[in-house]
XYZ file of C-alpha atoms in Angstrom:
605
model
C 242.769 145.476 13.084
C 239.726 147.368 11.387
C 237.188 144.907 10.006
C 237.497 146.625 6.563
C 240.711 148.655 6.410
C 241.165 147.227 3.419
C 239.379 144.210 1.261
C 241.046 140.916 1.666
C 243.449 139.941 -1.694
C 241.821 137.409 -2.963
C 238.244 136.642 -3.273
C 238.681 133.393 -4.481
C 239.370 131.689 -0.933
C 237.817 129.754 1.510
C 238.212 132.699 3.922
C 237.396 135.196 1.469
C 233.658 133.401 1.337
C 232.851 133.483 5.184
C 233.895 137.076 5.074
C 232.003 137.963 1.558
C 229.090 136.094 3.190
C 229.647 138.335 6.568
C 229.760 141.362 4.491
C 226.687 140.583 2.705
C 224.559 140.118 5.750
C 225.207 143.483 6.813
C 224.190 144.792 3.216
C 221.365 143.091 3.826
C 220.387 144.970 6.908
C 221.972 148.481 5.893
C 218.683 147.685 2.651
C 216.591 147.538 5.645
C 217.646 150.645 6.990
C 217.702 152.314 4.084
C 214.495 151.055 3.138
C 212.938 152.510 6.783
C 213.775 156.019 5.879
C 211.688 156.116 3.598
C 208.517 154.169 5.411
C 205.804 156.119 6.960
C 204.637 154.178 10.012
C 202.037 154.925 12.744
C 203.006 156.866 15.897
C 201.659 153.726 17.889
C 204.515 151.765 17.157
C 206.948 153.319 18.484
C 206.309 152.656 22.145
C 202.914 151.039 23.169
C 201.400 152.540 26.247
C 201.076 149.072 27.948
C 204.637 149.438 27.958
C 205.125 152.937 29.476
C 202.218 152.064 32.230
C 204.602 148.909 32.888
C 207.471 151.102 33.567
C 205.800 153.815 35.301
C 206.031 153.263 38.552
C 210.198 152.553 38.311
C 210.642 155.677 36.229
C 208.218 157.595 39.219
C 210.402 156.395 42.426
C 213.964 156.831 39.982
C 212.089 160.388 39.357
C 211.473 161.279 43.355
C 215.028 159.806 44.424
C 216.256 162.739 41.579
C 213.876 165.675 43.059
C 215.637 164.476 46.464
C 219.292 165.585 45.786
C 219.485 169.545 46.962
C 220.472 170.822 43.734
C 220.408 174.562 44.318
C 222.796 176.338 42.103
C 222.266 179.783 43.714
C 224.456 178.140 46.462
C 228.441 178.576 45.562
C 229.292 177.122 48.766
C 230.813 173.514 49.089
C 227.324 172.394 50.084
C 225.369 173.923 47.436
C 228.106 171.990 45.134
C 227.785 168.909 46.955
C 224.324 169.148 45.783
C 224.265 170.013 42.032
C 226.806 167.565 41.789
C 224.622 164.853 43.522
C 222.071 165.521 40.898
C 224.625 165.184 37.912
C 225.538 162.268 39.072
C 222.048 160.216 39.194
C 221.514 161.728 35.540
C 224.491 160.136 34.316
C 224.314 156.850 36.318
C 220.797 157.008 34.589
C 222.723 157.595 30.904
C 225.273 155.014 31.987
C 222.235 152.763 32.654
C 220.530 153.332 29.494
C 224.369 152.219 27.412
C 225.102 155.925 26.216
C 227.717 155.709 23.929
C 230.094 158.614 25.249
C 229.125 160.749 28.372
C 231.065 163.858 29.550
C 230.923 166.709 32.065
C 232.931 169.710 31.713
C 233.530 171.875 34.596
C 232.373 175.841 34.102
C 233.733 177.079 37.309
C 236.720 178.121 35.149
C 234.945 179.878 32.803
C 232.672 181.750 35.452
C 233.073 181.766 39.289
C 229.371 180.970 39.938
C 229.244 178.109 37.498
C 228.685 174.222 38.017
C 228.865 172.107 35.494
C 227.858 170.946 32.007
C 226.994 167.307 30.737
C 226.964 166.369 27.290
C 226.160 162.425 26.310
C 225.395 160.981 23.112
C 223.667 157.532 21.859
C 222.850 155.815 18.807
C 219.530 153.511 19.292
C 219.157 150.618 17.523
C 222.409 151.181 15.820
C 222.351 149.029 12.612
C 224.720 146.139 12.512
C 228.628 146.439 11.807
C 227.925 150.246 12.371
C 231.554 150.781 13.265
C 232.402 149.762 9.258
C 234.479 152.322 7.646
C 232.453 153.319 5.542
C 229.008 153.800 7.390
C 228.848 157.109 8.993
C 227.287 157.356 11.988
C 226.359 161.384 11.593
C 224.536 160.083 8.765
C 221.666 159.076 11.156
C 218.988 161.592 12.086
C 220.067 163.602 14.956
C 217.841 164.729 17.556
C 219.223 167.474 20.393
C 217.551 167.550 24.027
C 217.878 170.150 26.363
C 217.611 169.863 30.499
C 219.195 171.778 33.746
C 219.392 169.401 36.933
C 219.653 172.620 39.335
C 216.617 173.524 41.003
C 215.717 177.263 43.078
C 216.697 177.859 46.663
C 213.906 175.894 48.698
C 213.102 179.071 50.909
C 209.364 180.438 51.766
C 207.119 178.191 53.398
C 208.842 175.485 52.814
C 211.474 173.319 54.833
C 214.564 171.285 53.561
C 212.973 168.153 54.259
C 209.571 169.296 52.323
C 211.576 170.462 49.577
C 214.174 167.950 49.084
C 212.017 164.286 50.412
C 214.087 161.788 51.227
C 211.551 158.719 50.275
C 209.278 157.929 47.725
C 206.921 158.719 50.697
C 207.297 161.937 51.309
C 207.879 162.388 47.595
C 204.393 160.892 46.059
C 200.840 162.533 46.811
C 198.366 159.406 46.933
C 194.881 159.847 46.310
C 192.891 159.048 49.460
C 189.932 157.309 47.573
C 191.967 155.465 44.652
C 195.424 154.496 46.378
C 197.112 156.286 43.133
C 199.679 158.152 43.165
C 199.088 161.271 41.465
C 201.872 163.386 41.674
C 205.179 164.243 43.015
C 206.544 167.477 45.117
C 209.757 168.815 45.806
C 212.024 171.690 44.851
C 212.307 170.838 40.698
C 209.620 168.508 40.397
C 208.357 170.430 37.949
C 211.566 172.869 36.812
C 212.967 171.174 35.897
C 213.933 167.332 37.247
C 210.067 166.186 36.465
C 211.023 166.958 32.289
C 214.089 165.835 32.374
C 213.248 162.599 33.678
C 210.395 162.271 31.035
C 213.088 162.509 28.650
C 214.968 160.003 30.106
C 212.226 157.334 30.133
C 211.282 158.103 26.574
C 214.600 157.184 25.329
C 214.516 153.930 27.735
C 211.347 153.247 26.237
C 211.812 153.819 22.628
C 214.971 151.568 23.081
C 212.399 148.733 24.528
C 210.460 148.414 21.049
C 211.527 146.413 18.401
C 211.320 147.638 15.202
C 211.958 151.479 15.551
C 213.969 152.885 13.345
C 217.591 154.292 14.381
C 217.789 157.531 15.649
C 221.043 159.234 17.449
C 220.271 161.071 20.353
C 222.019 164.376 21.893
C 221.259 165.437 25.377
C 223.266 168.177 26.848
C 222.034 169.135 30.418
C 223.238 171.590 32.625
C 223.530 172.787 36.431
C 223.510 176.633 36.382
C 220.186 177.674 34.493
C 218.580 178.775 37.553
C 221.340 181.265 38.168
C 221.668 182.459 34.227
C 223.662 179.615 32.971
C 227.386 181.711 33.596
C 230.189 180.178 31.985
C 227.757 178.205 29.316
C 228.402 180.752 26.831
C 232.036 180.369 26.711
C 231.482 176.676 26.780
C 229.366 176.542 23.617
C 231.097 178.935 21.707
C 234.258 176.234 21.677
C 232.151 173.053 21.602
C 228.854 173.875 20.508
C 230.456 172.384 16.710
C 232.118 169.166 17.837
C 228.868 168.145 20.176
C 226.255 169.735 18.472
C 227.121 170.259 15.136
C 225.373 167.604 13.551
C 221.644 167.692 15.078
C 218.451 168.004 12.554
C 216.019 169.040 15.605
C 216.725 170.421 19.312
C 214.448 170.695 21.899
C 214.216 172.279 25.232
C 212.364 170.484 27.414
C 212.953 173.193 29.993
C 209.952 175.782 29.859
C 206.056 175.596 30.328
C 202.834 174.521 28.619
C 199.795 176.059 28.471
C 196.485 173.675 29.320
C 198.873 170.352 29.058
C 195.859 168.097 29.354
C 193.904 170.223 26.501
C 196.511 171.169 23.641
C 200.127 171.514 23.539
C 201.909 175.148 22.980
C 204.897 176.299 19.978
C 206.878 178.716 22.085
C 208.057 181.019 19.503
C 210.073 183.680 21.774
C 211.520 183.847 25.428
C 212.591 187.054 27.278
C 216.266 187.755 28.456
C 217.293 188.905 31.391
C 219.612 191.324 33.346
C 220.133 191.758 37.351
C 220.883 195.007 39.149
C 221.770 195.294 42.986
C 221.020 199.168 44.326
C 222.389 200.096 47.857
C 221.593 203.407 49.459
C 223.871 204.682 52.011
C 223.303 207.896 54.547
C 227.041 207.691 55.474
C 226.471 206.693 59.154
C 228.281 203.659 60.692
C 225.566 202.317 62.310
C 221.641 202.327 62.158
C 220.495 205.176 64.364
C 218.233 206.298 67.126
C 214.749 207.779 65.324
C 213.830 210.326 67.347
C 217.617 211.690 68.116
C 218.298 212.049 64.674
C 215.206 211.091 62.320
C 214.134 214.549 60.000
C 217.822 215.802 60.157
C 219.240 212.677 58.819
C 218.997 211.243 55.372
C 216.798 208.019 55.803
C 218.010 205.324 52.777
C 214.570 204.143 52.321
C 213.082 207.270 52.014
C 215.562 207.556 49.326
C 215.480 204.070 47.674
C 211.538 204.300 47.399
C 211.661 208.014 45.736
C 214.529 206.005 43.426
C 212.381 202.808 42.787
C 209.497 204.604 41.650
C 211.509 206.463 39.137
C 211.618 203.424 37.156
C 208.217 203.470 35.910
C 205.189 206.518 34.698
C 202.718 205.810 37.759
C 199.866 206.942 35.391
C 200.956 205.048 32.517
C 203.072 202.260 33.651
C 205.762 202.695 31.075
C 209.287 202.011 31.467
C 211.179 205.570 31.993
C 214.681 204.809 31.261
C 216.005 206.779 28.692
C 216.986 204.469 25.516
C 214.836 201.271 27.210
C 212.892 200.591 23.979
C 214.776 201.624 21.420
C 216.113 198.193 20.188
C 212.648 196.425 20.440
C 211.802 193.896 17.522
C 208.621 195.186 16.181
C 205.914 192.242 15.830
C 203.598 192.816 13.162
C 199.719 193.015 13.514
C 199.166 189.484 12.769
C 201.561 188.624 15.035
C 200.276 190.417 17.766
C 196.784 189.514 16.762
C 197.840 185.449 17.013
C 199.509 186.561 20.664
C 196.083 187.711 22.043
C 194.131 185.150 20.047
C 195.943 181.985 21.981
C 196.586 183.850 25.277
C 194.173 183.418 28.437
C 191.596 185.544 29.116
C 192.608 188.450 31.770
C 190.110 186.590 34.446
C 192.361 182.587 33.533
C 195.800 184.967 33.733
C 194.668 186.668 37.097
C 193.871 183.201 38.241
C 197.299 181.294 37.494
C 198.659 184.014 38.831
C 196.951 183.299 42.543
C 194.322 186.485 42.148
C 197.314 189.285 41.995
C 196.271 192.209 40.346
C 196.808 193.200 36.520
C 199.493 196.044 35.982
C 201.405 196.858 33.018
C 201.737 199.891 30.228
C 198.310 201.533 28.728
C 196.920 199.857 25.780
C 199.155 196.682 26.053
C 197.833 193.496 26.272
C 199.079 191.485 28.904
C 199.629 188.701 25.858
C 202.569 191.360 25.037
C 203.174 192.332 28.283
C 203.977 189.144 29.647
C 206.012 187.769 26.494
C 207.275 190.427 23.995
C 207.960 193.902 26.335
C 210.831 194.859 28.641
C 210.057 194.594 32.390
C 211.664 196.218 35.287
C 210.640 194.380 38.656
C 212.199 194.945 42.038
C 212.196 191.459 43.614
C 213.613 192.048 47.154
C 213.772 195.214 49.380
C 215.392 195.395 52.371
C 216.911 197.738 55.164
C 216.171 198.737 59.128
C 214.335 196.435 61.200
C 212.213 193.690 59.414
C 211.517 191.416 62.961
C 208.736 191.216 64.623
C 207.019 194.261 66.920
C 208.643 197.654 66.141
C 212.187 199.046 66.641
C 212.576 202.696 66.155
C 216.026 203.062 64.158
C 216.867 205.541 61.783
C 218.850 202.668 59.357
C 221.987 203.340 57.974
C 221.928 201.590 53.977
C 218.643 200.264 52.035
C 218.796 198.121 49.348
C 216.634 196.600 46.460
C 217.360 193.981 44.163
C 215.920 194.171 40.067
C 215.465 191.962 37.818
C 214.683 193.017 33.980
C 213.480 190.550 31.632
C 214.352 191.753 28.177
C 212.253 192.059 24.663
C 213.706 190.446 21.796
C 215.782 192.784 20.010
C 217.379 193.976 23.169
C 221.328 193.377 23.930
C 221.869 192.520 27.768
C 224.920 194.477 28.303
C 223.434 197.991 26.791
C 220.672 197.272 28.802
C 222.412 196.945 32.160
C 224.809 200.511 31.103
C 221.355 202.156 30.416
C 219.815 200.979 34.193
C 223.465 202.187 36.054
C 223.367 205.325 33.516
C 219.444 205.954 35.345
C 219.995 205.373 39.068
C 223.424 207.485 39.007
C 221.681 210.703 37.146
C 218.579 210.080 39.427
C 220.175 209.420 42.653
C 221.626 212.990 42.294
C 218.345 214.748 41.887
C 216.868 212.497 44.858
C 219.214 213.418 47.255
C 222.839 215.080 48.025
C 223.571 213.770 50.717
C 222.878 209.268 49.584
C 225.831 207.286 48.727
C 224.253 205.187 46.171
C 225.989 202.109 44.042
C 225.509 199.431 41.966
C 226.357 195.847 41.858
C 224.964 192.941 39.338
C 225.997 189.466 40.054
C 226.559 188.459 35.834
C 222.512 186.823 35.617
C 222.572 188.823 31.653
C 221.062 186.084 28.823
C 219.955 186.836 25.624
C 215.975 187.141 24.519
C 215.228 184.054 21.841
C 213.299 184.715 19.219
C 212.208 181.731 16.672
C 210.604 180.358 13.690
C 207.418 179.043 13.089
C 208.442 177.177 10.253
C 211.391 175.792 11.672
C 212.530 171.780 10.917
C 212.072 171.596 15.128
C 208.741 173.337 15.256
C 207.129 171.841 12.363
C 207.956 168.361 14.580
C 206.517 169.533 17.554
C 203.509 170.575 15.817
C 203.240 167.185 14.420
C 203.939 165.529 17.274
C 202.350 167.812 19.416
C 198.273 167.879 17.310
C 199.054 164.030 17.141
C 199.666 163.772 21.084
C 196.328 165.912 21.640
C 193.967 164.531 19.201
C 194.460 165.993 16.479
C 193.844 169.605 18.543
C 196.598 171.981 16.885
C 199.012 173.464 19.549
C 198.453 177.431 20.307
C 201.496 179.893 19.666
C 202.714 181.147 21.811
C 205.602 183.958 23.625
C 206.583 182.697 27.583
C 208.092 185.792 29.605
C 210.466 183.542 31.487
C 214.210 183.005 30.157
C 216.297 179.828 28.723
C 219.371 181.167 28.119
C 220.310 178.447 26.512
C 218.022 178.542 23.192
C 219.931 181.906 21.940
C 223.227 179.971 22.457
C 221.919 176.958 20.499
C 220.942 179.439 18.052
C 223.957 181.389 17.728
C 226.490 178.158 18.374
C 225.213 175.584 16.746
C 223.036 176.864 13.428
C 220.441 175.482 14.402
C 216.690 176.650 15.516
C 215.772 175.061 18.667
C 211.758 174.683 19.409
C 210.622 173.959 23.248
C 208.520 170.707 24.145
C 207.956 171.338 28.028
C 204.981 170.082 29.934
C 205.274 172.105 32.913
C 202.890 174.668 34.171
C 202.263 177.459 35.575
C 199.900 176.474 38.835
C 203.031 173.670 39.142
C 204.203 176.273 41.649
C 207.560 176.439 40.182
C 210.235 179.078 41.471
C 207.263 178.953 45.089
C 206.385 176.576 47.820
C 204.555 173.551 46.845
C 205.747 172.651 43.641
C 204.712 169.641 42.114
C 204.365 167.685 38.915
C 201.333 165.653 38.058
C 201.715 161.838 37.054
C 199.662 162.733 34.162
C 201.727 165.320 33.007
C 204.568 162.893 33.319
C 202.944 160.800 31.237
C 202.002 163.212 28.609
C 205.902 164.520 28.645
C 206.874 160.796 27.695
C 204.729 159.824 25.361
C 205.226 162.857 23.495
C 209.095 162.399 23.715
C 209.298 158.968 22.613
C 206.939 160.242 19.698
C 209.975 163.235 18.854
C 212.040 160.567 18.641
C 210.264 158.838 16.826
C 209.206 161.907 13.923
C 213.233 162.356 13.920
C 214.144 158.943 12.488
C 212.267 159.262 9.589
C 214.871 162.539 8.357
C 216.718 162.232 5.532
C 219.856 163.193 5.762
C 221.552 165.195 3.243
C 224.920 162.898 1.619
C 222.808 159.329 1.990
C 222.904 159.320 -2.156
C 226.669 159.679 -1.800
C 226.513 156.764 0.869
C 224.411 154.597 -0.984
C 226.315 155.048 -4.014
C 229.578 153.339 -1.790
C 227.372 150.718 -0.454
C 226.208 149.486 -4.254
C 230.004 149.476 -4.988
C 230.923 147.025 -2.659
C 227.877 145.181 -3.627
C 229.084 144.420 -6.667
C 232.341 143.721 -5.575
C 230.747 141.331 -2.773
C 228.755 139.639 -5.864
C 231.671 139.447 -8.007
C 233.540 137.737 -4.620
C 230.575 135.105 -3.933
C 230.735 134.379 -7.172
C 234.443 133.724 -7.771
C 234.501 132.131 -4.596
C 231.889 129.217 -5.449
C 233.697 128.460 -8.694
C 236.574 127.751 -6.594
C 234.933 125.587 -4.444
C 233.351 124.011 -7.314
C 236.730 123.555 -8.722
C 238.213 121.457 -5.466
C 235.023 119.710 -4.934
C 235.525 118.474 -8.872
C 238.056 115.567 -8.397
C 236.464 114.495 -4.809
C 233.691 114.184 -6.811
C 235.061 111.804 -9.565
C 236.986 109.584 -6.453
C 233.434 109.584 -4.615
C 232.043 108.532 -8.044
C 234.328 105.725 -8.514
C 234.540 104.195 -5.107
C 230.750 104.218 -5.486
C 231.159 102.291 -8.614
C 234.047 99.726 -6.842
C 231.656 99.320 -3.725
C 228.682 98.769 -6.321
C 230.658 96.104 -8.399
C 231.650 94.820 -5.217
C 228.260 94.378 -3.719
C 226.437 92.471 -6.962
C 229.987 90.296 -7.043
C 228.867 89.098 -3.296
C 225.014 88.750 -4.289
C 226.160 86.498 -7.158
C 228.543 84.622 -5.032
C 225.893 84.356 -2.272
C 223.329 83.257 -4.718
C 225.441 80.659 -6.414
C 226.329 78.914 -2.896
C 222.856 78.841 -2.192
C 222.006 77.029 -5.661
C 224.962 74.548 -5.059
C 223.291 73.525 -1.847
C 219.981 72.916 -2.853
């Protein structure tokens, strides 16, 4: 039976007190709640950093046993499922742990062949008392969305399994030599994105831990496919995007990157999308040949792919020469551009994140632009003949090169793929008779994100964000990489998502050696528990109507207590007027057996 289906028939009873009296306690601490919406209080109370440094080293080792599970999405074999599922489950073990009101995982493999999974769980912490009232609705608490993939990048390069994926804390943890400390953890993900996701984790375990914070439900919704273009999450959020993340007031990636993380925090205000494109090049010939029997008579397919890769670009220039490629550009203003280039490295800090490669990009761009606001069409494998050690003199059958095309805001994935098929077909023509030439993409197509500066979620992380760094405001900025995500988030759930990611860019992600520093763990937390914290002091629009209930049933409580007392008054009444008398009998009685005692006594003497 509900609690308060309906309100009991009559005040005026014994029973009708206890619950009256019941009810009124939880008034009593819904005015408290009420009253801590509208109280300012210092970011320092949320969670104290005594208490984070206590929990550090559990959330650390919890953190290295997650980087361990081989999550690698690109993998649609049983064993590259094994894996991504490995790392779903420690993530909701950990939500399970930390009392998450519901938890569920939807399967995308039906929506997209490729596809893993999707996790959605939702909590409310410090729910106020007798929450589960009728009345008292729960989406009336501030709402605050998190964002996280637990699939990681193939481990390959100059790295082995057991380097990427450590099985201990051991081979997890860098110590420092002089100090003993450990001050950081590697892996495949320790940075992108297991080492954020985590931080999450441990700021909602840790904002839990302090007494007196205010409620706040939290959203996370956490994926395994990012790394591969998040297939089948499109389809999933346009039919559930509503019922799970219709009601959030802030969302937050914490997927993405950071500029100096230990000097000032970033507002990512755009993200490129992203298309894929397989070329093969084909000379018709069964097998690779002999060189010298048949090289300069036969059509090499390199000699054809190169003269069909370097038709992409203007050598002189370094603009992008497929026809219709720009046309659908968003066009930033001067002050946009200006604020780009203003909180952008210099050329000599980009050259140097970037290992010392060499600058390249269209005349009289900036790299600020060219890295997050224009197209880009890079070949990111090659491949064909003999690639072994020593030589081999074969005349090889097929070449092949693999692109991938981040995308400006403004651009639409799809055109953008029929405009790259449109160029190699007419071009193949002109660069050769005799190639077979085709084309094969493998469905990586997400949307560019742009956002708002203003936005409810960006105007917290710049609070949060200057409070975390002393008061140092964070720089703006555009990142080149995707988050498919964000545009669904966007689109789905009307609402504009900021990113709050501490990763960087010398973390190695997406190479060998990739690691997350303790500190930037550290920083990731804080600032997390801190969001958290910024969200619970929302109002939410329909409290008034709310409130309005509530002071109803106040006076209806009032009017109960008060009707109820009378009535106990009224049975107490004649107990009291028996009490009274027996008092007076026993009173009687007792001077009767002084006098009697007394007179004895007299007689005696």
């Amino acid at each position: 039976m509900k609690l308060v289906s309906s309100f009991p028939p009559s005040p005026h009873t014994f029973g009708g007190v206890l619950f009256n009296v019941g009810f009124l306690l939880f008034l009593l601490s819904f005015s408290s709640l009420r009253s801590s919406f509208a109280t300012q209080i210092q970011f320092v109370n949320y969670a104290s950093d005594t208490n984070l440094e206590k929990s550090l080293e559990k959330n650390v080792r919890e953190l290295c046993h997650f980087i361990g599970a081989e999550s690698v999405s690109a993998f649609s074999t049983s064993d590259g499922r094994t894996g991504v599922e490995e790392a779903r489950r420690i993530v909701e073990e950990k939500l399970k742990e930390l009392k998450f009101d519901s938890i569920k995982t939807f399967d995308l493999s039906k929506f997209h062949p490729k596809a893993h999974s999707v996790m959605v769980g939702e909590k409310v912490i410090n729910k106020p008392s007798m929450l589960n009232v009728d009345f008292v609705d729960e989406t009336l608490i501030p709402t605050v969305l998190f964002y996280n993939h637990y699939d990681t990048q193939p481990a390959d390069g100059l790295w082995t399994e057991s380097e990427a994926f450590p099985k201990s804390f051991e081979e997890c943890a860098s110590v420092d030599s002089d100090t003993g400390n450990v001050t950081k953890v590697k892996g495949r993900g320790a940075s992108d994105n297991k080492g954020n996701l985590w931080a999450v984790l441990s700021a909602i375990e840790a904002y839990m831990a302090k007494k007196g914070n205010k409620p706040v439900r939290v959203v996370v919704l956490m994926e395994g496919q990012e790394e591969i273009g998040s297939p089948g999450l499109d389809v999933w959020m346009k039919k559930y995007a509503k019922q799970y993340l219709g009601n959030v007031d802030a969302a937050f990636s914490a997927d993405g990157s950071t500029g100096d993380w230990n000097k000032n925090g970033v507002l990512t205000l755009g993200l490129r999308g992203g298309v894929d494109l397989e070329i093969t090049v084909q000379n018709g010939a069964e097998v690779d040949l002999h060189s010298g029997s048949f090289g300069g008579a036969i059509l090499n397919p390199i000699h054809a792919l190169s003269a069909l890769m370097a038709s992409f670009h203007d050598p002189k220039t370094g603009k992008i020469l497929v026809e219709g490629y720009y046309e659908d550009i968003y066009d930033f203003s001067k002050e946009e551009i200006d604020r780009m280039k203003r909180d952008f490295p210099s050329n000599k800090e980009f050259r140097k994140t970037a290992s010392g490669g060499a600058l390249f990009g269209e005349t009289n761009v900036s790299v600020a632009e060219q890295v997050g606001v224009r197209p880009t069409i890079e070949f990111v494998g090659v491949y064909g003949g003999y690639v072994g050690d020593g030589i081999k003199t074969v005349l090889p059958n097929y070449a092949s090169a693999k692109i991938v095309s981040r995308l400006a805001p403004g651009q639409n994935p799809q055109k953008s793929l029929r405009l790259l098929k449109k160029h190699v077909k007419k071009t193949a023509l002109r660069i050769s008779q005799g190639a077979y030439v085709s084309t094969v993409d493998s469905g990586f197509s997400n949307e560019p994100f742009l956002g708002q500066i203003d936005s409810v979620s960006n105007r917290v992380a710049k609070k949060v964000l200057t409070e975390v760094y002393d008061g140092i405001e964070p720089k703006v900025v555009y990142e080149g990489g995707s988050i498919p995500v964000m545009r669904m988030i966007q689109k789905y759930a009307s609402i504009e998502p900021g990113l709050m990611a501490f990763s960087t860019k010398d973390n190695m992600y997406h190479a060998p050696n990739e690691y997350y520093s303790i500190d930037q763990f550290k920083t990731a937390t804080r600032s997390y528990v801190r969001v958290l914290a910024e969200v619970s002091e929302f109002e939410k629009k329909g409290r008034s109507e709310l409130e309005l209930e509530v002071r109803r049933k106040a006076r209806y409580v009032k009017e109960a207590l008060r009707g109820g007392l009378n009535e106990a008054k009224k049975g107490l009444d004649p107990a009291l007027d028996v009490a009274k008398e027996s008092l007076k009998r026993g009173y009687d009685t007792f001077v009767d057996g002084i006098r009697h005692v007394t007179g004895k006594q007299k007689k005696e003497l």
